[in-house]
Structures are given as structure tokens and as C-alpha cells.
Amino acid sequence: MAIIGIDLGGTKIAAALFADSGVMKKKIVRLLNGATGHAVGKLVVETIGELQQNENDEVIAAVGICVPGIVYSKKGTVWAPNIPGWDDYPLKQQIISEFPHLVVNIESDRTCYILGEIWKGAAQGCDNAIYLAVGTGIGAGIILDGHIVHGANDIIGATGWMALQPPYTEEYDACGCFETYASGNGIGYQARKLLSQSGNYTGILSGKPVEEVTSHDVFSAYNEQDPIATQVLDKAIEMWGMATANLVSLFNPEKVIFGGGVFGPAVRFIPRIYAEACKWGQPISMKEVEYCASKVEGEAALYGAAYLALRSLIKRTIQKESIL
């Protein structure tokens, strides 16, 4: 038996054929090339079809799909803000109509991140774990008592909106307080803001136009002990610590796992983030939780999508056996 995992992003599709043991047997990547709406759905269908034509003619039982947005579980539709035309897109029905024999499951990227860690990464053996994805934005994938949690409207894990820094300002309108300070975009924004206010600054970040400074520049400047980069990242560390302390106090996880493009260069800060969190979090929970980096970074969503498919098959098998 084989399964397919698909990681759909705003610019490309990564898809792979997996054995149920978790071995990745074949992987393909397809660029969206500006495709929108139904054309993206068609590309997903074509990708599944290509993986079905595998050299060993393995029977594919299920497909799991990771999407960058919200999956409305009651309707089976998808909202993906970086794919034009996907405001309420019927992706599941489109796939089922083409492949009626497949079990199809679709989840948000943050849910797939934590599933990937549960299956093949840092959260193996955990029933309660949180994956904090810090990239362009910030989101959290949460597993509680072995169950994926969704919330009333499938929007659980929108941690970029956590309220951590009063008073409220219009800066938070677009993406929330936490994200304004500690996402990839937020780190770049905070640096540009300080640069525009620092007329006497002659440090490393002055080597390019203020409007072009990014989080990548901030991390590079931090390595050279630049004062603005240090100020921005010290604030981000404080925010990551406060936010995860809140998550630990609320959910009592075994692990908090850091991933996404920022944790890359920010992975060195995990001990400092934990120390900051210990100031704020429920003390017994903080002593028991482990803070760590992703072990399947770059492939967490793909593994998570495949595990989503596998879990659905396992669940169906258990249901059939209980009926018998």
C-alpha cells in the first residue's frame, strides 16, 4: 500500500509517493507559474495522476494535502490567500471526482507541520505537542491528547495575532501583534522602522536603502554585533518566549518545536527563548516541556500531508473492525 503527500504553496507544488512505513519513494515538484483558481486545482489533480503512474504499479489508497490557509472541514473547501480564486475553493470534491477510489484528506499547513514532526520528526512518541512555524508569518500546529484540533471555524493556531505588547496600535491591524515583531516580515519591518528613526546610525544595515532591509539582513548584521539588529532580535526573542509560555500554560505540551524559514538562523536562540518563557509560563509545565528545533525542516509539511493520509486509512480500518 502506498500513499501520496502533497505540499501546496503559493508558488509551487511538492508531492511525493510514500510507503506506509514513511519511506519517500518518489518526489516531484511543479511550479504554479502564476496559475490561479481552477488551474491550480487542475495541477494538483495532474500531480496525483503522475504519482499514480509509478514504476512498481503500487496501489495508492489515500492522498493527504497541505494547503497554505484555512480548510473548512464541514464544507470541504479551502481558503488560500496567496492563491487567487481560492476564497472557498472545492478542492476535495475536485480530486474525488477525478479519483473516486482515493481517500482524500486536506489540512492547513500548520496542522501538517506538527503531523510531520509526530510521524518522522522531533515529536515522535508525543501525544501533546506544538509546532511554532515562523516564516513570513507565524502559526502553530497543535496536537492535544493525540488529536488534531481545529476550533469552531477551523482557524485554530493563528498565533501571529497573540496580544503581547500594549497599547494597541494600527501597526497590528494587518497581521497581529506577535507577527508584527517576530515573524520574518516583522523582523524586517522593525529594523526598517528603527533605521528610519536613527539619523546617526552608520552600522552594517546602513549599507543598503532602508526600504530594502529584510530579516536576512538583520540576522547577518546580528552576527557582527550590530546594535539595531541586536535590538530587533532581542525583542523577537522576548516575544517568542512570551508567546510560547502562553501556549505551554494553556495546553501543557510535551514539546514546543520551532520551524519555518526564520528558524534556520534563529535556532541558536532556542535556549534564550526557553529562559524567557520560564519567566512567564506555568512553572510546573515549563519544567516538564522541551523546546527544540524541527527535525524534518523543509519537509515537515510533505511528511505531515502523507501522515494525514495514513492516519485516515488507519482510522477507517479501526472503524471497519469495530463494525465486524
Coordinates of C-alpha atoms in Angstrom, one line a residue:
M1 CA 0.0 0.0 0.0
A2 CA 1.2 3.5 -0.8
I3 CA 0.1 7.0 0.0
I4 CA 0.6 10.4 -1.5
G5 CA 1.6 13.6 0.3
I6 CA 1.2 17.0 -1.3
D7 CA 2.6 20.3 0.0
L8 CA 0.8 23.1 -1.9
G9 CA 2.4 26.6 -1.5
G10 CA 1.9 29.9 -3.2
T11 CA 4.4 29.3 -5.9
K12 CA 4.8 25.5 -6.2
I13 CA 3.6 22.0 -5.5
A14 CA 5.8 19.5 -3.9
A15 CA 4.4 16.0 -3.9
A16 CA 5.7 12.5 -3.0
L17 CA 4.8 8.9 -3.1
F18 CA 5.4 7.2 0.3
A19 CA 5.3 3.7 1.6
D20 CA 3.2 3.3 4.7
S21 CA 6.4 2.9 6.7
G22 CA 7.3 6.5 5.8
V23 CA 9.9 5.9 3.2
M24 CA 9.7 8.5 0.5
K25 CA 9.9 6.6 -2.8
K26 CA 9.4 9.4 -5.4
K27 CA 9.2 13.1 -5.3
I28 CA 8.2 15.7 -7.9
V29 CA 8.0 19.5 -7.8
R30 CA 5.8 21.6 -10.1
L31 CA 5.8 25.4 -10.3
L32 CA 2.5 27.2 -10.3
N33 CA 3.9 29.7 -12.8
G34 CA 1.2 32.3 -11.9
A35 CA -1.7 29.8 -12.1
T36 CA -4.9 30.8 -10.2
G37 CA -8.2 29.3 -9.3
H38 CA -9.3 26.1 -11.1
A39 CA -5.9 25.9 -12.9
V40 CA -4.2 25.3 -9.6
G41 CA -6.7 22.6 -8.7
K42 CA -6.1 21.0 -12.1
L43 CA -2.4 21.0 -11.5
V44 CA -2.9 19.2 -8.2
V45 CA -5.0 16.6 -10.0
E46 CA -2.3 16.1 -12.7
T47 CA 0.3 15.7 -10.0
I48 CA -1.6 13.0 -8.3
G49 CA -2.1 11.3 -11.7
E50 CA 1.6 11.4 -12.3
L51 CA 2.5 9.8 -9.0
Q52 CA -0.1 7.1 -9.6
Q53 CA 1.9 6.0 -12.7
N54 CA 4.7 4.7 -10.6
E55 CA 7.2 2.2 -11.8
N56 CA 6.1 -0.6 -9.5
D57 CA 2.4 0.0 -10.2
E58 CA 1.7 0.2 -6.4
V59 CA -1.9 0.7 -5.3
I60 CA -2.3 4.1 -3.9
A61 CA -5.0 4.2 -1.2
A62 CA -5.0 7.8 0.0
V63 CA -3.8 11.3 -0.5
G64 CA -3.1 14.0 2.1
I65 CA -2.8 17.6 1.0
C66 CA -1.3 20.5 2.9
V67 CA -2.6 24.0 1.9
P68 CA -1.4 27.5 3.0
G69 CA -4.6 28.8 4.5
I70 CA -7.8 27.5 6.1
V71 CA -9.5 24.2 5.4
Y72 CA -13.2 24.4 6.2
S73 CA -13.8 20.8 7.4
K74 CA -17.6 21.0 7.4
K75 CA -17.7 22.1 3.8
G76 CA -14.6 20.5 2.4
T77 CA -13.5 23.8 0.8
V78 CA -10.3 25.8 1.1
W79 CA -9.3 29.5 1.6
A80 CA -5.7 30.2 0.5
P81 CA -4.9 33.9 0.4
N82 CA -1.9 33.6 -1.8
I83 CA -3.7 31.6 -4.5
P84 CA -6.1 34.0 -6.3
G85 CA -9.5 32.4 -6.7
W86 CA -9.3 30.2 -3.7
D87 CA -11.6 32.0 -1.3
D88 CA -13.9 29.0 -0.9
Y89 CA -12.4 26.5 -3.3
P90 CA -13.9 23.0 -3.6
L91 CA -10.5 21.2 -3.8
K92 CA -11.6 18.0 -2.1
Q93 CA -14.6 17.5 -4.4
Q94 CA -12.4 18.2 -7.5
I95 CA -9.9 15.5 -6.5
I96 CA -12.6 12.9 -5.5
S97 CA -14.4 13.4 -8.9
E98 CA -11.2 12.6 -10.7
F99 CA -10.0 9.8 -8.3
P100 CA -13.1 8.3 -6.7
H101 CA -11.1 5.3 -5.3
L102 CA -8.8 7.6 -3.2
V103 CA -9.4 8.6 0.4
V104 CA -8.7 12.4 0.3
N105 CA -7.8 14.5 3.3
I106 CA -6.8 18.2 3.3
E107 CA -5.4 20.2 6.2
S108 CA -3.8 23.6 6.9
D109 CA 0.0 23.9 6.6
R110 CA 0.4 24.4 10.4
T111 CA -1.5 21.2 11.1
C112 CA 0.6 19.3 8.6
Y113 CA 3.8 20.7 10.2
I114 CA 3.0 19.1 13.5
L115 CA 1.9 15.9 11.9
G116 CA 5.2 15.6 10.1
E117 CA 7.0 16.1 13.4
I118 CA 4.8 13.4 15.0
W119 CA 5.5 10.9 12.3
K120 CA 9.1 11.4 11.5
G121 CA 10.5 14.4 13.4
A122 CA 11.0 15.9 16.9
A123 CA 7.6 15.0 18.2
Q124 CA 7.7 11.2 17.7
G125 CA 6.1 9.5 20.6
C126 CA 4.3 12.7 21.8
D127 CA 0.5 13.0 22.2
N128 CA 0.7 16.7 23.1
A129 CA 3.0 18.9 21.0
I130 CA 3.0 22.3 19.4
Y131 CA 4.9 23.3 16.2
L132 CA 5.5 27.1 16.0
A133 CA 6.0 27.9 12.4
V134 CA 7.9 31.2 12.0
G135 CA 8.4 32.4 8.4
T136 CA 6.8 35.2 6.5
G137 CA 4.0 35.0 9.2
I138 CA 3.5 32.9 12.4
G139 CA 1.2 30.0 13.0
A140 CA 1.0 27.0 15.3
G141 CA 0.1 23.4 14.7
I142 CA -1.3 21.8 17.8
I143 CA -1.8 18.1 18.8
L144 CA -3.7 17.5 22.1
D145 CA -4.2 14.1 23.6
G146 CA -3.3 12.6 20.2
H147 CA -5.9 14.6 18.3
I148 CA -5.7 17.3 15.7
V149 CA -7.5 20.4 17.0
H150 CA -9.4 22.7 14.6
G151 CA -11.6 25.1 16.6
A152 CA -15.1 26.2 15.8
N153 CA -14.2 27.6 12.4
D154 CA -11.0 25.7 11.6
I155 CA -8.8 28.7 12.4
I156 CA -7.0 27.4 15.4
G157 CA -3.3 28.2 15.6
A158 CA -3.4 31.8 14.2
T159 CA -0.8 32.7 16.8
G160 CA 0.5 35.7 14.9
W161 CA -2.5 37.5 16.4
M162 CA -1.5 36.9 20.0
A163 CA -1.7 40.1 22.1
L164 CA 1.7 40.6 23.7
Q165 CA 2.6 44.3 23.5
P166 CA 0.2 47.0 24.7
P167 CA -1.1 49.5 23.8
Y168 CA -2.8 48.5 20.7
T169 CA -1.6 50.4 17.6
E170 CA -2.6 50.5 13.9
E171 CA 0.6 48.6 13.2
Y172 CA -1.2 45.4 14.4
D173 CA -4.2 45.7 12.0
A174 CA -2.7 43.8 9.2
C175 CA -1.3 40.7 10.9
G176 CA -1.5 41.0 14.6
C177 CA 0.9 42.0 17.4
F178 CA 3.1 38.9 17.7
E179 CA 3.7 38.7 13.9
T180 CA 4.5 42.4 13.7
Y181 CA 7.5 41.9 16.0
A182 CA 8.7 38.3 15.5
S183 CA 7.8 37.0 12.0
G184 CA 10.3 37.2 9.1
N185 CA 8.3 40.1 7.7
G186 CA 8.0 41.6 11.2
I187 CA 11.7 41.5 11.9
G188 CA 12.5 43.3 8.7
Y189 CA 9.8 45.8 9.5
Q190 CA 11.1 46.6 12.9
A191 CA 14.6 47.0 11.6
R192 CA 13.4 49.4 8.9
K193 CA 11.4 51.4 11.5
L194 CA 14.5 51.8 13.8
L195 CA 16.7 52.7 10.8
S196 CA 14.3 55.5 9.8
Q197 CA 14.4 56.9 13.3
S198 CA 18.2 56.6 13.8
G199 CA 19.8 59.5 11.9
N200 CA 23.3 59.0 13.3
Y201 CA 23.4 55.2 12.6
T202 CA 26.4 54.1 10.5
G203 CA 26.3 50.4 11.1
I204 CA 26.1 47.4 8.8
L205 CA 22.4 47.9 7.9
S206 CA 23.2 51.3 6.5
G207 CA 24.9 49.7 3.6
K208 CA 21.6 49.4 1.6
P209 CA 18.4 51.5 1.2
V210 CA 16.2 51.3 4.3
E211 CA 13.2 50.1 2.3
E212 CA 15.2 47.1 1.1
V213 CA 16.3 45.8 4.5
T214 CA 15.0 42.3 5.2
S215 CA 15.1 39.8 8.1
H216 CA 18.0 38.1 6.3
D217 CA 20.0 41.3 6.6
V218 CA 19.1 41.6 10.3
F219 CA 20.4 38.1 11.1
S220 CA 23.6 38.8 9.1
A221 CA 24.1 42.1 10.9
Y222 CA 23.4 40.5 14.3
N223 CA 26.4 38.2 13.7
E224 CA 28.5 41.3 13.6
Q225 CA 27.0 42.7 16.8
D226 CA 25.1 45.4 15.0
P227 CA 23.2 47.5 17.6
I228 CA 19.9 47.8 15.6
A229 CA 19.9 44.1 14.6
T230 CA 20.6 43.2 18.3
Q231 CA 17.7 45.3 19.5
V232 CA 15.3 43.9 16.9
L233 CA 16.2 40.2 17.6
D234 CA 16.3 40.7 21.4
K235 CA 12.7 41.9 21.1
A236 CA 11.8 38.9 18.9
I237 CA 13.3 36.5 21.4
E238 CA 11.2 38.1 24.2
M239 CA 8.1 37.8 22.0
W240 CA 8.8 34.1 21.1
G241 CA 9.4 33.4 24.8
M242 CA 6.2 35.1 26.0
A243 CA 4.1 33.6 23.2
T244 CA 5.3 30.0 23.8
A245 CA 4.9 30.5 27.6
N246 CA 1.2 31.3 27.0
L247 CA 0.9 28.2 24.8
V248 CA 2.6 26.0 27.4
S249 CA 0.4 27.4 30.2
L250 CA -2.8 26.8 28.1
F251 CA -2.0 23.4 26.6
N252 CA 0.7 21.7 28.7
P253 CA 2.6 20.1 25.7
E254 CA 5.4 17.7 26.0
K255 CA 7.4 19.6 23.3
V256 CA 7.4 23.0 21.6
I257 CA 9.0 22.7 18.2
F258 CA 10.4 25.6 16.3
G259 CA 10.4 25.6 12.5
G260 CA 9.9 27.7 9.4
G261 CA 12.3 29.9 7.5
V262 CA 13.3 32.1 10.4
F263 CA 14.3 29.0 12.5
G264 CA 17.1 28.5 10.3
P265 CA 19.1 31.4 11.6
A266 CA 17.1 31.7 14.8
V267 CA 17.6 28.2 16.0
R268 CA 20.6 29.3 18.1
F269 CA 18.2 31.4 20.2
I270 CA 16.1 28.4 21.5
P271 CA 17.8 28.3 24.9
R272 CA 17.3 32.0 25.3
I273 CA 13.6 31.7 24.3
Y274 CA 13.1 28.9 26.8
A275 CA 14.7 31.0 29.6
E276 CA 12.4 33.9 28.7
A277 CA 9.4 31.6 28.6
C278 CA 10.2 30.3 32.1
K279 CA 9.7 33.8 33.5
W280 CA 6.1 33.8 32.2
G281 CA 4.8 30.3 32.0
Q282 CA 3.1 28.0 34.5
P283 CA 6.2 26.7 36.4
I284 CA 5.4 23.0 36.6
S285 CA 4.5 22.9 32.9
M286 CA 7.6 24.9 32.0
K287 CA 9.9 22.4 33.8
E288 CA 8.4 19.5 32.0
V289 CA 8.2 20.8 28.4
E290 CA 11.1 20.5 25.9
Y291 CA 11.9 23.3 23.5
C292 CA 13.6 22.1 20.3
A293 CA 14.1 22.6 16.6
S294 CA 12.3 20.8 13.8
K295 CA 13.9 17.5 12.7
V296 CA 12.2 17.5 9.3
E297 CA 12.7 21.1 8.5
G298 CA 11.9 21.8 4.8
E299 CA 9.9 18.6 4.6
A300 CA 7.6 18.8 7.6
A301 CA 4.5 19.7 5.6
L302 CA 5.2 17.0 3.0
Y303 CA 5.6 14.3 5.6
G304 CA 2.7 15.7 7.5
A305 CA 0.4 15.5 4.5
A306 CA 1.4 11.9 3.9
Y307 CA 0.8 11.1 7.6
L308 CA -2.6 12.7 7.3
A309 CA -3.4 10.2 4.6
L310 CA -2.0 7.3 6.6
R311 CA -4.0 8.3 9.7
S312 CA -7.2 8.4 7.7
L313 CA -6.6 4.8 6.5
I314 CA -5.8 3.6 10.0
K315 CA -9.0 5.2 11.3
R316 CA -11.1 3.6 8.6
T317 CA -9.6 0.2 9.3
I318 CA -10.4 0.5 13.0
Q319 CA -13.9 1.6 12.2
K320 CA -14.5 -1.4 9.9
E321 CA -13.1 -3.8 12.5
S322 CA -15.3 -2.4 15.2
I323 CA -18.4 -3.0 13.0
L324 CA -17.3 -6.5 12.3

